[in-house]
CSV table of C-alpha atoms in Angstrom, one decimal:
chain,number,residue,atom,x,y,z
P,315,GLU,CA,14.0,-40.4,49.3
P,316,ALA,CA,11.9,-42.4,51.7
P,317,ASP,CA,8.8,-40.6,52.9
P,318,ILE,CA,9.1,-41.8,56.5
P,319,TYR,CA,10.4,-39.6,59.1
P,320,GLN,CA,11.7,-40.2,62.6
P,321,THR,CA,12.4,-37.7,65.3
P,322,PRO,CA,14.5,-37.1,67.1
P,323,ARG,CA,17.6,-38.5,65.4
P,324,TYR,CA,19.6,-38.6,68.6
P,325,LEU,CA,18.4,-38.5,72.2
P,326,VAL,CA,20.3,-38.7,75.4
P,327,ILE,CA,18.1,-38.8,78.4
P,328,GLY,CA,18.3,-39.6,82.1
P,329,THR,CA,17.0,-42.8,83.8
P,330,GLY,CA,13.4,-42.7,84.8
P,331,LYS,CA,12.3,-40.1,82.2
P,332,LYS,CA,9.4,-40.7,79.9
P,333,ILE,CA,10.1,-40.4,76.2
P,334,THR,CA,8.2,-40.6,73.0
P,335,LEU,CA,9.9,-41.5,69.7
P,336,GLU,CA,8.0,-40.1,66.7
P,337,CYS,CA,7.4,-41.8,63.4
P,338,SER,CA,5.4,-40.4,60.5
P,339,GLN,CA,4.9,-41.6,56.9
P,340,THR,CA,3.3,-39.8,54.0
P,341,MET,CA,2.8,-42.8,51.8
P,342,GLY,CA,-0.6,-43.9,53.1
P,343,HIS,CA,0.8,-47.3,54.1
P,344,ASP,CA,-1.5,-49.3,56.5
P,345,LYS,CA,1.3,-51.4,57.9
P,346,MET,CA,3.9,-49.9,60.2
P,347,TYR,CA,6.7,-51.4,62.3
P,348,TRP,CA,9.2,-50.6,65.1
P,349,TYR,CA,12.5,-52.4,65.1
P,350,GLN,CA,15.3,-52.2,67.7
P,351,GLN,CA,18.8,-52.6,66.5
P,352,ASP,CA,22.1,-52.6,68.4
P,353,PRO,CA,25.1,-51.4,66.5
P,354,GLY,CA,26.1,-53.8,63.8
P,355,MET,CA,23.5,-56.3,64.9
P,356,GLU,CA,20.3,-57.6,63.4
P,357,LEU,CA,17.0,-55.9,63.6
P,358,HIS,CA,14.4,-57.1,66.2
P,359,LEU,CA,10.8,-56.4,65.7
P,360,ILE,CA,9.2,-54.9,68.8
P,361,HIS,CA,5.9,-53.6,67.6
P,362,TYR,CA,3.8,-53.5,64.5
P,363,SER,CA,0.4,-52.2,63.3
P,364,TYR,CA,-1.7,-53.2,60.4
P,365,GLY,CA,-3.9,-50.1,60.5
P,366,VAL,CA,-5.6,-47.5,62.7
P,367,ASN,CA,-6.3,-48.8,66.2
P,368,SER,CA,-4.4,-52.0,65.5
P,369,THR,CA,-1.1,-52.7,67.4
P,370,GLU,CA,0.7,-55.9,68.2
P,371,LYS,CA,3.8,-56.8,70.1
P,372,GLY,CA,6.7,-58.1,68.0
P,373,ASP,CA,9.1,-61.0,68.4
P,374,LEU,CA,11.4,-59.2,70.9
P,375,SER,CA,9.8,-58.3,74.2
P,376,SER,CA,9.9,-54.6,74.9
P,377,GLU,CA,8.8,-52.4,77.7
P,378,SER,CA,7.8,-49.7,75.2
P,379,THR,CA,4.2,-49.1,74.0
P,380,VAL,CA,2.8,-47.8,70.7
P,381,SER,CA,-0.3,-46.2,69.5
P,382,ARG,CA,-1.9,-45.9,66.0
P,383,ILE,CA,-4.6,-43.2,66.1
P,384,ARG,CA,-3.8,-42.0,62.6
P,385,THR,CA,-2.6,-43.9,59.6
P,386,GLU,CA,0.4,-41.7,59.1
P,387,HIS,CA,1.6,-41.7,62.7
P,388,PHE,CA,3.0,-44.5,64.9
P,389,PRO,CA,4.7,-43.1,68.0
P,390,LEU,CA,6.7,-45.3,70.5
P,391,THR,CA,6.7,-44.5,74.2
P,392,LEU,CA,8.9,-45.5,77.1
P,393,GLU,CA,7.2,-44.6,80.4
P,394,SER,CA,10.5,-44.9,82.4
P,395,ALA,CA,13.7,-45.1,80.5
P,396,ARG,CA,16.5,-47.3,81.7
P,397,PRO,CA,20.1,-47.8,80.5
P,398,SER,CA,19.1,-51.2,79.0
P,399,HIS,CA,16.8,-49.3,76.6
P,400,THR,CA,19.9,-47.7,75.0
P,401,SER,CA,19.7,-48.7,71.3
P,402,GLN,CA,18.7,-47.6,67.9
P,403,TYR,CA,15.0,-47.6,67.1
P,404,LEU,CA,14.0,-47.9,63.5
P,405,CYS,CA,10.5,-47.3,62.1
P,406,ALA,CA,9.2,-48.8,58.9
P,407,SER,CA,6.1,-49.0,56.8
P,408,SER,CA,4.9,-51.2,54.0
P,409,GLU,CA,2.1,-51.4,51.5
P,410,LEU,CA,1.5,-54.8,50.2
P,411,PRO,CA,3.1,-58.1,51.1
P,412,GLY,CA,5.7,-59.2,48.6
P,413,VAL,CA,6.0,-55.8,47.1
P,414,GLY,CA,9.3,-54.0,47.8
P,415,GLY,CA,9.5,-54.9,51.4
P,416,TYR,CA,9.6,-52.1,54.0
P,417,THR,CA,10.6,-48.5,53.8
P,418,PHE,CA,12.7,-47.5,56.8
P,419,GLY,CA,13.2,-44.2,58.5
P,420,SER,CA,16.7,-43.0,59.5
P,421,GLY,CA,16.2,-44.2,63.0
P,422,THR,CA,16.5,-42.7,66.5
P,423,ARG,CA,19.6,-43.4,68.5
P,424,LEU,CA,18.6,-43.4,72.1
P,425,THR,CA,21.1,-43.3,75.0
P,426,VAL,CA,19.8,-43.5,78.5
P,427,VAL,CA,22.3,-42.4,81.2
N,797,GLY,CA,12.4,-71.0,66.0
N,798,GLU,CA,12.8,-69.8,62.5
N,799,SER,CA,15.8,-67.7,61.7
N,800,VAL,CA,17.6,-66.1,58.9
N,801,GLY,CA,21.4,-66.2,59.3
N,802,LEU,CA,24.4,-65.0,57.5
N,803,HIS,CA,27.5,-67.0,57.0
N,804,LEU,CA,30.1,-64.2,57.4
N,805,PRO,CA,30.0,-61.2,59.6
N,806,THR,CA,32.6,-59.2,57.6
N,807,LEU,CA,33.8,-59.2,54.1
N,808,SER,CA,36.6,-57.0,52.5
N,809,VAL,CA,36.8,-56.7,48.7
N,810,GLN,CA,39.1,-54.8,46.5
N,811,GLU,CA,37.5,-51.9,44.6
N,812,GLY,CA,36.4,-53.1,41.2
N,813,ASP,CA,36.2,-56.7,42.2
N,814,ASN,CA,32.9,-58.6,42.5
N,815,SER,CA,31.5,-59.5,46.0
N,816,ILE,CA,29.2,-62.2,47.1
N,817,ILE,CA,27.3,-62.1,50.3
N,818,ASN,CA,25.5,-65.3,51.5
N,819,CYS,CA,22.5,-65.9,53.6
N,820,ALA,CA,20.9,-69.0,54.9
N,821,TYR,CA,17.2,-69.2,55.9
N,822,SER,CA,15.5,-72.0,57.8
N,823,ASN,CA,11.8,-71.6,57.1
N,824,SER,CA,10.8,-73.4,53.9
N,825,ALA,CA,7.5,-71.5,54.0
N,826,SER,CA,9.2,-68.2,53.3
N,827,ASP,CA,8.1,-67.0,49.9
N,828,TYR,CA,9.7,-63.6,49.5
N,829,PHE,CA,13.3,-62.4,50.1
N,830,ILE,CA,14.8,-59.0,50.2
N,831,TRP,CA,18.3,-57.6,50.5
N,832,TYR,CA,18.8,-54.4,52.3
N,833,LYS,CA,21.8,-52.1,52.5
N,834,GLN,CA,22.4,-50.1,55.7
N,835,GLU,CA,24.9,-47.3,55.7
N,836,SER,CA,26.3,-45.9,58.9
N,837,GLY,CA,23.7,-43.7,60.7
N,838,LYS,CA,20.9,-44.6,58.3
N,839,GLY,CA,18.0,-47.0,58.1
N,840,PRO,CA,18.1,-50.1,55.9
N,841,GLN,CA,17.5,-49.4,52.2
N,842,PHE,CA,15.9,-51.8,49.8
N,843,ILE,CA,18.3,-53.2,47.2
N,844,ILE,CA,16.6,-56.1,45.4
N,845,ASP,CA,14.0,-58.7,46.1
N,846,ILE,CA,13.1,-62.1,44.8
N,847,ARG,CA,10.1,-64.3,45.1
N,848,SER,CA,10.2,-68.0,45.8
N,849,ASN,CA,9.1,-68.9,42.3
N,850,MET,CA,12.3,-67.5,40.9
N,851,ASP,CA,15.9,-68.5,41.3
N,852,LYS,CA,17.7,-65.4,40.0
N,853,ARG,CA,16.9,-61.7,39.6
N,854,GLN,CA,19.2,-59.0,38.3
N,855,GLY,CA,19.3,-55.3,39.0
N,856,GLN,CA,21.9,-52.6,38.4
N,857,ARG,CA,25.2,-54.2,39.4
N,858,VAL,CA,23.4,-56.6,41.8
N,859,THR,CA,22.1,-60.1,41.3
N,860,VAL,CA,20.2,-62.2,43.9
N,861,LEU,CA,20.3,-65.9,43.6
N,862,LEU,CA,17.9,-68.2,45.5
N,863,ASN,CA,18.4,-71.9,46.0
N,864,LYS,CA,15.3,-73.2,47.7
N,865,THR,CA,16.7,-76.8,47.9
N,866,VAL,CA,19.4,-75.7,50.4
N,867,LYS,CA,17.5,-72.6,51.7
N,868,HIS,CA,20.3,-70.3,50.5
N,869,LEU,CA,20.2,-66.8,49.3
N,870,SER,CA,23.1,-64.7,47.9
N,871,LEU,CA,23.7,-61.2,46.8
N,872,GLN,CA,26.3,-60.5,44.1
N,873,ILE,CA,27.6,-57.0,43.6
N,874,ALA,CA,29.6,-56.5,40.5
N,875,ALA,CA,32.5,-54.0,40.0
N,876,THR,CA,32.3,-52.8,43.6
N,877,GLN,CA,32.7,-49.2,44.5
N,878,PRO,CA,33.6,-47.4,47.7
N,879,GLY,CA,29.9,-46.5,48.1
N,880,ASP,CA,29.1,-50.1,48.4
N,881,SER,CA,30.7,-50.2,51.8
N,882,ALA,CA,27.8,-50.9,54.2
N,883,VAL,CA,26.1,-53.6,56.2
N,884,TYR,CA,24.0,-55.9,54.1
N,885,PHE,CA,21.0,-57.7,55.6
N,886,CYS,CA,18.9,-60.4,54.0
N,887,ALA,CA,15.3,-60.7,55.1
N,888,GLU,CA,12.6,-63.3,54.6
N,889,ASP,CA,8.9,-62.8,54.5
N,890,ARG,CA,6.0,-65.2,54.6
N,891,GLY,CA,3.6,-62.5,53.4
N,892,LEU,CA,2.6,-63.9,50.1
N,893,SER,CA,1.1,-67.0,51.6
N,894,ASN,CA,-0.1,-65.2,54.7
N,895,PHE,CA,-1.6,-62.0,53.5
N,896,GLY,CA,-2.1,-59.5,56.2
N,897,ASN,CA,0.2,-61.2,58.6
N,898,GLU,CA,3.6,-60.7,57.0
N,899,LYS,CA,6.6,-59.7,59.1
N,900,LEU,CA,10.1,-59.6,57.8
N,901,THR,CA,12.7,-61.6,59.7
N,902,PHE,CA,16.2,-60.2,59.4
N,903,GLY,CA,19.6,-61.9,59.6
N,904,THR,CA,22.6,-60.6,61.6
N,905,GLY,CA,24.1,-58.7,58.7
N,906,THR,CA,27.4,-58.7,56.8
N,907,ARG,CA,29.7,-55.7,56.9
N,908,LEU,CA,31.1,-55.2,53.4
N,909,THR,CA,34.3,-53.0,53.2
N,910,ILE,CA,35.5,-51.9,49.8
N,911,ILE,CA,39.3,-51.5,49.8
N,912,PRO,CA,40.4,-48.6,47.5
């Protein structure tokens, strides 16, 4: 079983609300990532972090923000949710490059109404 | 820009038969490739990987083939089972030659359906 946890699994929220998607890993990995995925589609990297206090934007522009205050925790925040943010958000972590790739969480399916 | 793309979006295979899922990549600098399996409602799960200094790697019922000449990657699943039904993604990584700056690039995915 992967030691990376995402909460909540499902979230339905109204437009304009602020939300935080949680991601935690117990593997001590320095590198963590957030991907956005529409059903049956490819994964798009929206944020990544190579360690505490390190965050970078990914290839797909996103209105979300992230923080990395602790190694094990990489939350994603949307200040004002919109229907266009409806998607699945997947968190992942990795240890070394070229070694087993990423370990993914089960994802948060977000619906903004 | 660079991309990793799959040839077929869907594939149906009779249970017990072998399946082959193909993937094309465009960045010749990619040095590490991974196949992931994603079941409905779950995150992608690592299946098998291969480094660019290899052209074949075998696991349990799975084999990955890498053809660097034509930038092609394939995943072969032997004796398919109903549990193999899922979406399969290939991903490329330039991490080995760019330590500390690796990011996986994923393809669109192929939905494999095993017919009982």
